[in-house]
Amino acid sequence: MNKANENLREEIIRMSGVNPKKCMRCGKCSATCPAFDEMEYHPHQFVNMVESGDIEPLLNSDSLYKCLSCFACIERCPRSVEPAKLVEAVRLSVIRRQGENHLTANDIPALIDDEMPQQAIVSAFRKYTK
Amino acid sequence: MKLSYFPGCTLKTKAKELDFYARKCAEVLGITLEEIENWQCCGGVFTTAKTEIATKLSSVRALKDAKAKEQALVTVCSACHNVIKQTNHAMQTDAEFASKVNNYMAPEEAYNGETAVYHYLEMLRDLVGFDAIKEKVVNPLSGKKIAAYYGCLLLRPNSVMRMDDPENPKIMEDFIRAIGAEPVIYPYRNECCGGYITLESPALSKKKSNTVSESAQNAGAELMVTACPLCRYNLVKNGSEIPVVYFTELLAEALGVKEAGNE
Ligand code: SF4
Ligand code: SF4
């Protein structure tokens, strides 16, 4: 693992509080994930790839924006690995960079309708924008 | 009994009926909800990263205000409840996070998660009691088959939320019984509707919402009940064939205060 990757891996682990070494690769997190079909990398892959330092593909993947924050993988992992916290940490390490927001205020008018609750918009901003 | 109350942004706008009937019914049940002054939006979803500080301050401010009044804090929206409760838990258990927050806000007295946080349903169960509610029901919803939709945010993560059994909850079913109706148990009652993905990928939210509403309908429900404006929006927008209402509307109907209208 090169130095940049090593640093990123440490930062993601520190930010998330997750210990990927606890994972026993049972796949239950991915089996219960409601966004599974739309993800290129699934929750268990986030765990394994962060563990091995193979983080670059995750940084560039749309999977970061498919997680629904449903906490199912956090609740149901038999080893309390809490994969969604890694998804969140990787996503933050992207959108915190200048100019890397996934959603901007200008995008909003085209995405909403009259019935949509404010909650949907503030939640999306919290997940996609820094 | 007086309790501090955090309504949240959506209860002041698109989900006014969730808020209006919550207040109205609390009065009937002998509880005064005192709205936190100058509350700020909770942000809708909790950011699990330990290094996120600023986005959690609005929750801490509300919690701290309730503490100053020596009151428990009540929320009605599932999302506000989840964010505020998880933030409070972080203030209790993550010393580094709590010290950063306290340093930033520099309150006269440090806040360390002392406030008790109740979802309105927990208030009904633990502070009022479903039996006491039963006695106040003047218009029981007899024979109505109602599917409780928990979604994600009320129950998970259970290590923090501690509302009920996260895989086999009963608080909403007990509520449905208390107002004289019949709860319908169905497989997808604690699975996700898609939430905010409705902006990013409407097709995914449609798929998730339809699975939930079809599951309820197949189990024989004629009505679905939720505490979350975004769940309701997703289910309705994606074509649920049965109506979806807020639990406070049903409570108001059963307590005979629905006619009062939504002012
Ligand atoms: S459920 Fe937990 S232990 Fe199983 S693969 Fe996922 S992270 Fe690893
Ligand atoms: S929290 Fe995200 S990654 Fe985990 S199960 Fe839900 S959608 Fe999937």
Tab-separated table of C-alpha atoms and ligand atoms in Angstrom:
chain	number	residue	atom	x	y	z
A	1	MET	CA	0.000	0.000	0.000
A	2	ASN	CA	1.513	3.369	-0.938
A	3	LYS	CA	1.755	6.214	1.580
A	4	ALA	CA	-1.200	8.245	0.249
A	5	ASN	CA	-3.464	5.211	0.383
A	6	GLU	CA	-2.214	4.317	3.830
A	7	ASN	CA	-3.068	7.812	5.098
A	8	LEU	CA	-6.498	7.778	3.489
A	9	ARG	CA	-7.228	4.369	4.934
A	10	GLU	CA	-6.269	5.533	8.419
A	11	GLU	CA	-8.353	8.678	8.081
A	12	ILE	CA	-11.417	6.707	6.940
A	13	ILE	CA	-11.052	4.262	9.792
A	14	ARG	CA	-10.621	7.056	12.322
A	15	MET	CA	-13.562	9.059	10.968
A	16	SER	CA	-15.909	6.085	10.896
A	17	GLY	CA	-14.813	4.384	14.094
A	18	VAL	CA	-15.121	1.081	12.188
A	19	ASN	CA	-12.684	-1.799	12.556
A	20	PRO	CA	-12.885	-3.644	9.219
A	21	LYS	CA	-10.759	-6.493	10.598
A	22	LYS	CA	-13.788	-7.717	12.565
A	23	CYS	CA	-15.583	-8.646	9.309
A	24	MET	CA	-16.011	-12.392	8.747
A	25	ARG	CA	-17.221	-11.928	5.150
A	26	CYS	CA	-20.624	-13.457	5.643
A	27	GLY	CA	-22.277	-10.980	3.256
A	28	LYS	CA	-25.297	-10.347	5.448
A	29	CYS	CA	-24.865	-6.567	5.178
A	30	SER	CA	-25.111	-6.732	1.399
A	31	ALA	CA	-27.951	-9.243	1.500
A	32	THR	CA	-30.059	-6.849	3.573
A	33	CYS	CA	-29.050	-3.649	1.757
A	34	PRO	CA	-32.063	-2.090	-0.021
A	35	ALA	CA	-29.750	-0.309	-2.473
A	36	PHE	CA	-27.927	-3.518	-3.485
A	37	ASP	CA	-29.191	-3.598	-7.081
A	38	GLU	CA	-27.972	-0.077	-7.793
A	39	MET	CA	-24.561	-0.447	-6.197
A	40	GLU	CA	-21.370	-1.232	-8.062
A	41	TYR	CA	-19.622	-1.942	-4.755
A	42	HIS	CA	-21.766	-3.441	-2.004
A	43	PRO	CA	-21.459	-2.878	1.742
A	44	HIS	CA	-19.270	-5.956	2.361
A	45	GLN	CA	-16.984	-4.833	-0.471
A	46	PHE	CA	-16.573	-1.420	1.133
A	47	VAL	CA	-15.393	-3.218	4.271
A	48	ASN	CA	-12.952	-5.485	2.439
A	49	MET	CA	-11.628	-2.796	0.123
A	50	VAL	CA	-10.996	-0.304	2.923
A	51	GLU	CA	-9.298	-3.078	4.885
A	52	SER	CA	-6.957	-3.884	2.001
A	53	GLY	CA	-6.364	-0.224	1.110
A	54	ASP	CA	-8.034	-0.573	-2.283
A	55	ILE	CA	-9.909	2.704	-1.791
A	56	GLU	CA	-9.431	4.489	-5.126
A	57	PRO	CA	-12.262	2.624	-6.925
A	58	LEU	CA	-14.638	3.476	-4.075
A	59	LEU	CA	-13.809	7.176	-4.290
A	60	ASN	CA	-14.852	7.222	-7.924
A	61	SER	CA	-17.926	5.042	-7.624
A	62	ASP	CA	-21.544	6.153	-7.720
A	63	SER	CA	-22.201	3.584	-4.994
A	64	LEU	CA	-21.297	6.330	-2.519
A	65	TYR	CA	-24.523	8.100	-3.389
A	66	LYS	CA	-26.808	5.067	-3.395
A	67	CYS	CA	-26.697	4.324	0.324
A	68	LEU	CA	-30.059	5.241	1.873
A	69	SER	CA	-28.782	5.576	5.440
A	70	CYS	CA	-31.335	2.965	6.454
A	71	PHE	CA	-28.976	1.540	9.109
A	72	ALA	CA	-30.015	-2.022	8.169
A	73	CYS	CA	-26.424	-3.180	7.660
A	74	ILE	CA	-25.453	-1.536	10.940
A	75	GLU	CA	-28.257	-3.305	12.779
A	76	ARG	CA	-27.905	-6.714	11.173
A	77	CYS	CA	-24.149	-7.304	10.928
A	78	PRO	CA	-23.434	-10.224	13.251
A	79	ARG	CA	-19.969	-8.822	14.004
A	80	SER	CA	-21.022	-5.198	14.648
A	81	VAL	CA	-18.761	-3.947	11.866
A	82	GLU	CA	-21.291	-1.261	10.854
A	83	PRO	CA	-20.474	-0.994	7.115
A	84	ALA	CA	-22.619	2.118	6.468
A	85	LYS	CA	-20.225	4.105	8.617
A	86	LEU	CA	-17.448	3.265	6.151
A	87	VAL	CA	-19.631	4.215	3.190
A	88	GLU	CA	-20.270	7.540	4.920
A	89	ALA	CA	-16.580	8.135	5.705
A	90	VAL	CA	-15.500	7.408	2.124
A	91	ARG	CA	-18.254	9.678	0.785
A	92	LEU	CA	-17.217	12.477	3.138
A	93	SER	CA	-13.605	12.160	2.106
A	94	VAL	CA	-14.779	12.916	-1.444
A	95	ILE	CA	-17.408	15.621	-0.949
A	96	ARG	CA	-15.380	17.533	1.628
A	97	ARG	CA	-12.915	18.394	-1.137
A	98	GLN	CA	-13.464	21.740	-2.780
A	99	GLY	CA	-15.755	21.472	-5.798
A	100	GLU	CA	-16.734	17.839	-5.210
A	101	ASN	CA	-20.309	18.337	-4.007
A	102	HIS	CA	-22.644	15.740	-5.467
A	103	LEU	CA	-25.697	18.018	-5.276
A	104	THR	CA	-25.972	21.795	-5.572
A	105	ALA	CA	-28.833	24.203	-4.916
A	106	ASN	CA	-29.143	24.743	-8.676
A	107	ASP	CA	-29.948	21.063	-9.162
A	108	ILE	CA	-32.909	21.175	-6.782
A	109	PRO	CA	-35.732	22.816	-8.811
A	110	ALA	CA	-35.601	20.071	-11.447
A	111	LEU	CA	-35.762	17.330	-8.817
A	112	ILE	CA	-38.687	18.364	-6.654
A	113	ASP	CA	-42.466	18.504	-6.878
A	114	ASP	CA	-45.108	20.316	-4.840
A	115	GLU	CA	-45.661	17.498	-2.400
A	116	MET	CA	-42.060	16.677	-1.589
A	117	PRO	CA	-41.330	17.288	2.098
A	118	GLN	CA	-38.490	19.618	3.110
A	119	GLN	CA	-37.027	16.636	4.923
A	120	ALA	CA	-36.108	14.991	1.590
A	121	ILE	CA	-34.139	18.012	0.440
A	122	VAL	CA	-32.283	18.703	3.692
A	123	SER	CA	-31.418	15.009	4.003
A	124	ALA	CA	-30.061	14.816	0.470
A	125	PHE	CA	-27.985	17.941	1.083
A	126	ARG	CA	-26.578	16.493	4.252
A	127	LYS	CA	-25.505	13.332	2.441
A	128	TYR	CA	-24.337	14.780	-0.858
A	129	THR	CA	-23.025	18.243	-0.109
A	130	LYS	CA	-20.471	19.896	2.173
B	1	MET	CA	-46.932	17.375	32.690
B	2	LYS	CA	-44.824	19.772	30.627
B	3	LEU	CA	-42.362	18.539	28.028
B	4	SER	CA	-40.066	20.327	25.603
B	5	TYR	CA	-41.069	19.850	21.985
B	6	PHE	CA	-38.993	19.888	18.788
B	7	PRO	CA	-41.315	20.033	15.740
B	8	GLY	CA	-38.734	20.250	12.936
B	9	CYS	CA	-38.863	21.881	9.502
B	10	THR	CA	-41.304	19.560	7.748
B	11	LEU	CA	-43.895	19.686	10.536
B	12	LYS	CA	-44.072	23.433	10.008
B	13	THR	CA	-44.630	23.093	6.276
B	14	LYS	CA	-45.606	19.955	4.332
B	15	ALA	CA	-46.622	17.883	7.356
B	16	LYS	CA	-48.624	20.430	9.344
B	17	GLU	CA	-51.243	17.842	10.248
B	18	LEU	CA	-48.621	15.663	11.917
B	19	ASP	CA	-47.728	18.588	14.193
B	20	PHE	CA	-51.199	20.058	14.705
B	21	TYR	CA	-52.812	16.839	15.882
B	22	ALA	CA	-49.806	15.913	18.001
B	23	ARG	CA	-50.276	19.101	20.031
B	24	LYS	CA	-54.035	18.814	20.133
B	25	CYS	CA	-53.970	15.207	21.370
B	26	ALA	CA	-51.249	15.897	23.927
B	27	GLU	CA	-53.550	18.492	25.513
B	28	VAL	CA	-56.381	15.975	25.707
B	29	LEU	CA	-53.985	13.532	27.364
B	30	GLY	CA	-52.857	16.066	29.968
B	31	ILE	CA	-49.486	16.964	28.452
B	32	THR	CA	-48.334	20.427	27.466
B	33	LEU	CA	-45.771	20.477	24.672
B	34	GLU	CA	-43.589	23.566	24.980
B	35	GLU	CA	-41.919	24.309	21.662
B	36	ILE	CA	-38.179	24.904	21.922
B	37	GLU	CA	-37.505	28.559	21.193
B	38	ASN	CA	-35.578	29.275	18.015
B	39	TRP	CA	-35.044	25.605	17.222
B	40	GLN	CA	-33.022	24.858	14.107
B	41	CYS	CA	-33.497	22.088	11.534
B	42	CYS	CA	-31.914	18.789	12.610
B	43	GLY	CA	-30.659	18.134	9.074
B	44	GLY	CA	-32.843	15.108	8.395
B	45	VAL	CA	-30.220	12.378	8.637
B	46	PHE	CA	-27.559	11.685	11.225
B	47	THR	CA	-24.010	11.775	9.920
B	48	THR	CA	-22.265	8.829	11.506
B	49	ALA	CA	-18.737	10.219	11.071
B	50	LYS	CA	-17.157	11.146	14.392
B	51	THR	CA	-15.421	14.121	12.787
B	52	GLU	CA	-18.711	15.818	11.864
B	53	ILE	CA	-19.346	18.483	14.499
B	54	ALA	CA	-21.137	21.507	13.021
B	55	THR	CA	-23.994	19.487	11.516
B	56	LYS	CA	-24.897	18.141	14.955
B	57	LEU	CA	-24.986	21.430	16.851
B	58	SER	CA	-28.655	22.210	16.156
B	59	SER	CA	-29.622	18.995	17.941
B	60	VAL	CA	-27.345	19.758	20.868
B	61	ARG	CA	-28.867	23.237	21.202
B	62	ALA	CA	-32.369	21.794	21.434
B	63	LEU	CA	-31.241	19.159	23.937
B	64	LYS	CA	-29.466	21.775	26.020
B	65	ASP	CA	-32.551	24.030	26.077
B	66	ALA	CA	-34.678	21.145	27.334
B	67	LYS	CA	-32.101	20.424	30.024
B	68	ALA	CA	-32.203	24.061	31.174
B	69	LYS	CA	-35.962	23.689	31.665
B	70	GLU	CA	-35.472	20.303	33.345
B	71	GLN	CA	-37.791	18.737	30.808
B	72	ALA	CA	-37.646	15.681	28.609
B	73	LEU	CA	-37.543	16.426	24.851
B	74	VAL	CA	-40.283	15.088	22.582
B	75	THR	CA	-40.158	14.753	18.791
B	76	VAL	CA	-42.821	13.476	16.406
B	77	CYS	CA	-41.007	13.175	13.071
B	78	SER	CA	-39.057	9.897	12.828
B	79	ALA	CA	-36.093	11.670	11.243
B	80	CYS	CA	-35.782	14.435	13.863
B	81	HIS	CA	-36.074	11.793	16.532
B	82	ASN	CA	-33.329	9.668	15.015
B	83	VAL	CA	-30.928	12.581	14.554
B	84	ILE	CA	-31.500	14.085	17.997
B	85	LYS	CA	-31.333	10.766	19.803
B	86	GLN	CA	-28.152	9.676	18.014
B	87	THR	CA	-26.566	13.065	18.703
B	88	ASN	CA	-27.505	12.810	22.374
B	89	HIS	CA	-25.971	9.337	22.497
B	90	ALA	CA	-22.755	10.651	20.962
B	91	MET	CA	-22.680	13.385	23.624
B	92	GLN	CA	-23.015	10.692	26.304
B	93	THR	CA	-20.540	8.172	24.967
B	94	ASP	CA	-17.954	9.934	22.780
B	95	ALA	CA	-15.894	12.142	25.096
B	96	GLU	CA	-13.803	13.634	22.293
B	97	PHE	CA	-16.900	14.636	20.332
B	98	ALA	CA	-18.613	16.047	23.434
B	99	SER	CA	-15.611	18.118	24.401
B	100	LYS	CA	-15.314	19.567	20.887
B	101	VAL	CA	-19.002	20.483	20.920
B	102	ASN	CA	-18.777	22.040	24.366
B	103	ASN	CA	-15.649	23.956	23.445
B	104	TYR	CA	-17.332	25.256	20.320
B	105	MET	CA	-20.584	26.305	21.970
B	106	ALA	CA	-18.997	27.336	25.279
B	107	PRO	CA	-22.213	26.972	27.280
B	108	GLU	CA	-22.244	28.122	30.916
B	109	GLU	CA	-22.664	24.542	31.942
B	110	ALA	CA	-21.284	21.731	29.782
B	111	TYR	CA	-23.874	19.499	28.118
B	112	ASN	CA	-23.166	15.769	28.221
B	113	GLY	CA	-26.343	14.115	27.040
B	114	GLU	CA	-28.407	14.524	30.225
B	115	THR	CA	-31.762	15.176	28.506
B	116	ALA	CA	-34.180	12.253	28.085
B	117	VAL	CA	-35.419	12.016	24.480
B	118	TYR	CA	-38.833	10.580	23.705
B	119	HIS	CA	-40.516	9.938	20.424
B	120	TYR	CA	-44.205	10.879	20.690
B	121	LEU	CA	-45.109	7.183	20.468
B	122	GLU	CA	-42.830	6.480	23.436
B	123	MET	CA	-44.471	9.354	25.269
B	124	LEU	CA	-47.839	7.687	24.651
B	125	ARG	CA	-46.566	4.308	25.825
B	126	ASP	CA	-44.283	5.276	28.710
B	127	LEU	CA	-45.614	8.582	30.066
B	128	VAL	CA	-49.339	8.410	29.278
B	129	GLY	CA	-49.879	4.652	28.934
B	130	PHE	CA	-51.861	2.897	26.208
B	131	ASP	CA	-54.476	1.832	28.776
B	132	ALA	CA	-55.062	5.449	29.776
B	133	ILE	CA	-55.437	6.335	26.090
B	134	LYS	CA	-57.969	3.555	25.630
B	135	GLU	CA	-60.095	5.144	28.359
B	136	LYS	CA	-60.036	8.515	26.594
B	137	VAL	CA	-61.054	7.142	23.211
B	138	VAL	CA	-64.546	8.389	22.307
B	139	ASN	CA	-64.544	7.287	18.699
B	140	PRO	CA	-62.867	3.868	18.479
B	141	LEU	CA	-61.699	2.937	14.998
B	142	SER	CA	-63.361	-0.452	15.344
B	143	GLY	CA	-62.783	-2.999	12.610
B	144	LYS	CA	-60.247	-0.872	10.721
B	145	LYS	CA	-57.290	-2.949	9.544
B	146	ILE	CA	-54.221	-0.791	9.880
B	147	ALA	CA	-50.640	-1.534	8.875
B	148	ALA	CA	-48.004	0.197	10.984
B	149	TYR	CA	-45.061	1.337	8.907
B	150	TYR	CA	-41.940	1.790	11.012
B	151	GLY	CA	-39.408	2.271	8.226
B	152	CYS	CA	-35.802	2.653	9.339
B	153	LEU	CA	-35.464	5.641	11.550
B	154	LEU	CA	-37.668	4.834	14.516
B	155	LEU	CA	-35.933	1.567	15.299
B	156	ARG	CA	-32.347	1.648	14.056
B	157	PRO	CA	-29.708	1.496	15.270
B	158	ASN	CA	-31.315	-0.220	18.220
B	159	SER	CA	-28.185	0.081	20.370
B	160	VAL	CA	-29.024	3.807	20.436
B	161	MET	CA	-32.748	4.103	19.721
B	162	ARG	CA	-33.948	1.515	22.239
B	163	MET	CA	-37.556	2.053	21.281
B	164	ASP	CA	-38.578	-1.530	20.703
B	165	ASP	CA	-37.401	-4.863	19.310
B	166	PRO	CA	-35.890	-3.665	15.981
B	167	GLU	CA	-36.918	-6.794	14.077
B	168	ASN	CA	-40.255	-7.477	15.726
B	169	PRO	CA	-41.570	-4.188	17.092
B	170	LYS	CA	-44.997	-3.726	18.626
B	171	ILE	CA	-45.267	-0.143	19.850
B	172	MET	CA	-47.281	1.004	16.813
B	173	GLU	CA	-49.424	-2.121	16.848
B	174	ASP	CA	-50.181	-1.492	20.534
B	175	PHE	CA	-51.049	2.082	19.625
B	176	ILE	CA	-53.408	0.823	16.892
B	177	ARG	CA	-55.092	-1.473	19.432
B	178	ALA	CA	-55.407	1.391	21.927
B	179	ILE	CA	-57.458	3.421	19.446
B	180	GLY	CA	-59.726	0.445	18.846
B	181	ALA	CA	-58.444	-0.697	15.450
B	182	GLU	CA	-56.838	-3.938	14.323
B	183	PRO	CA	-53.104	-4.034	13.542
B	184	VAL	CA	-51.941	-5.889	10.429
B	185	ILE	CA	-48.503	-7.488	10.659
B	186	TYR	CA	-46.619	-7.672	7.340
B	187	PRO	CA	-43.039	-8.528	6.354
B	188	TYR	CA	-41.774	-5.151	5.144
B	189	ARG	CA	-42.921	-2.960	8.024
B	190	ASN	CA	-39.346	-2.162	9.091
B	191	GLU	CA	-37.703	-1.969	5.664
B	192	CYS	CA	-36.706	1.223	3.848
B	193	CYS	CA	-39.031	3.260	1.562
B	194	GLY	CA	-35.997	4.734	-0.220
B	195	GLY	CA	-35.882	7.930	1.834
B	196	TYR	CA	-33.978	10.838	0.277
B	197	ILE	CA	-32.879	8.659	-2.671
B	198	THR	CA	-36.126	9.914	-4.207
B	199	LEU	CA	-34.007	12.865	-5.451
B	200	GLU	CA	-31.001	10.842	-6.610
B	201	SER	CA	-32.770	7.820	-8.027
B	202	PRO	CA	-36.573	8.023	-8.161
B	203	ALA	CA	-36.715	4.535	-9.700
B	204	LEU	CA	-35.037	2.995	-6.667
B	205	SER	CA	-37.370	4.769	-4.287
B	206	LYS	CA	-40.342	3.587	-6.339
B	207	LYS	CA	-39.179	0.006	-6.161
B	208	LYS	CA	-38.633	0.151	-2.406
B	209	SER	CA	-41.897	1.959	-1.679
B	210	ASN	CA	-43.959	-0.378	-3.820
B	211	THR	CA	-42.506	-3.420	-2.085
B	212	VAL	CA	-43.598	-1.959	1.254
B	213	SER	CA	-47.104	-0.904	0.267
B	214	GLU	CA	-47.778	-4.138	-1.642
B	215	SER	CA	-46.609	-6.120	1.354
B	216	ALA	CA	-49.080	-4.250	3.604
B	217	GLN	CA	-51.887	-4.594	1.122
B	218	ASN	CA	-51.311	-8.314	0.601
B	219	ALA	CA	-51.556	-8.791	4.352
B	220	GLY	CA	-55.043	-7.269	4.245
B	221	ALA	CA	-54.429	-3.708	5.381
B	222	GLU	CA	-56.865	-0.979	4.325
B	223	LEU	CA	-54.737	1.852	5.665
B	224	MET	CA	-51.091	2.509	6.475
B	225	VAL	CA	-49.862	4.662	9.296
B	226	THR	CA	-46.471	6.341	9.671
B	227	ALA	CA	-44.632	8.945	11.755
B	228	CYS	CA	-42.371	10.042	8.909
B	229	PRO	CA	-43.259	12.677	6.266
B	230	LEU	CA	-40.736	11.264	3.801
B	231	CYS	CA	-42.065	7.713	4.165
B	232	ARG	CA	-45.552	9.026	3.565
B	233	TYR	CA	-44.464	11.011	0.520
B	234	ASN	CA	-42.613	8.079	-1.034
B	235	LEU	CA	-45.446	5.610	-0.450
B	236	VAL	CA	-48.140	7.954	-1.772
B	237	LYS	CA	-46.179	9.333	-4.714
B	238	ASN	CA	-45.204	5.870	-5.845
B	239	GLY	CA	-48.804	4.806	-6.011
B	240	SER	CA	-49.769	3.016	-2.819
B	241	GLU	CA	-53.273	1.709	-3.441
B	242	ILE	CA	-54.233	2.166	0.196
B	243	PRO	CA	-54.182	5.528	1.971
B	244	VAL	CA	-51.192	6.479	4.117
B	245	VAL	CA	-51.804	8.772	7.094
B	246	TYR	CA	-49.906	10.075	10.099
B	247	PHE	CA	-50.486	8.299	13.389
B	248	THR	CA	-51.421	11.586	15.063
B	249	GLU	CA	-54.354	12.015	12.673
B	250	LEU	CA	-55.765	8.664	13.749
B	251	LEU	CA	-55.210	9.492	17.396
B	252	ALA	CA	-57.093	12.770	16.962
B	253	GLU	CA	-59.940	10.940	15.266
B	254	ALA	CA	-60.163	8.409	18.083
B	255	LEU	CA	-59.975	11.086	20.772
B	256	GLY	CA	-62.736	13.040	19.045
B	257	VAL	CA	-60.683	16.140	18.259
B	258	LYS	CA	-60.246	15.658	14.527
B	259	GLU	CA	-63.250	17.915	13.756
B	260	ALA	CA	-61.282	20.801	15.237
B	261	GLY	CA	-59.650	20.979	11.821
B	262	ASN	CA	-56.130	21.731	10.770
B	263	GLU	CA	-55.577	25.413	11.527
C	1	SF4	S1	-22.474	-8.403	7.784
C	1	SF4	FE1	-20.685	-7.711	8.959
C	1	SF4	S2	-19.370	-9.519	9.142
C	1	SF4	FE2	-20.847	-9.953	7.504
C	1	SF4	S3	-19.815	-9.280	5.609
C	1	SF4	FE3	-20.992	-7.520	6.327
C	1	SF4	S4	-19.550	-6.347	7.583
C	1	SF4	FE4	-18.670	-8.403	7.325
C	2	SF4	S1	-27.238	1.883	5.448
C	2	SF4	FE1	-26.680	2.082	3.270
C	2	SF4	S2	-25.221	0.433	2.890
C	2	SF4	FE2	-26.271	-0.049	4.829
C	2	SF4	S3	-27.983	-1.381	4.259
C	2	SF4	FE3	-28.773	0.727	4.276
C	2	SF4	S4	-28.550	1.473	2.164
C	2	SF4	FE4	-27.246	-0.378	2.365
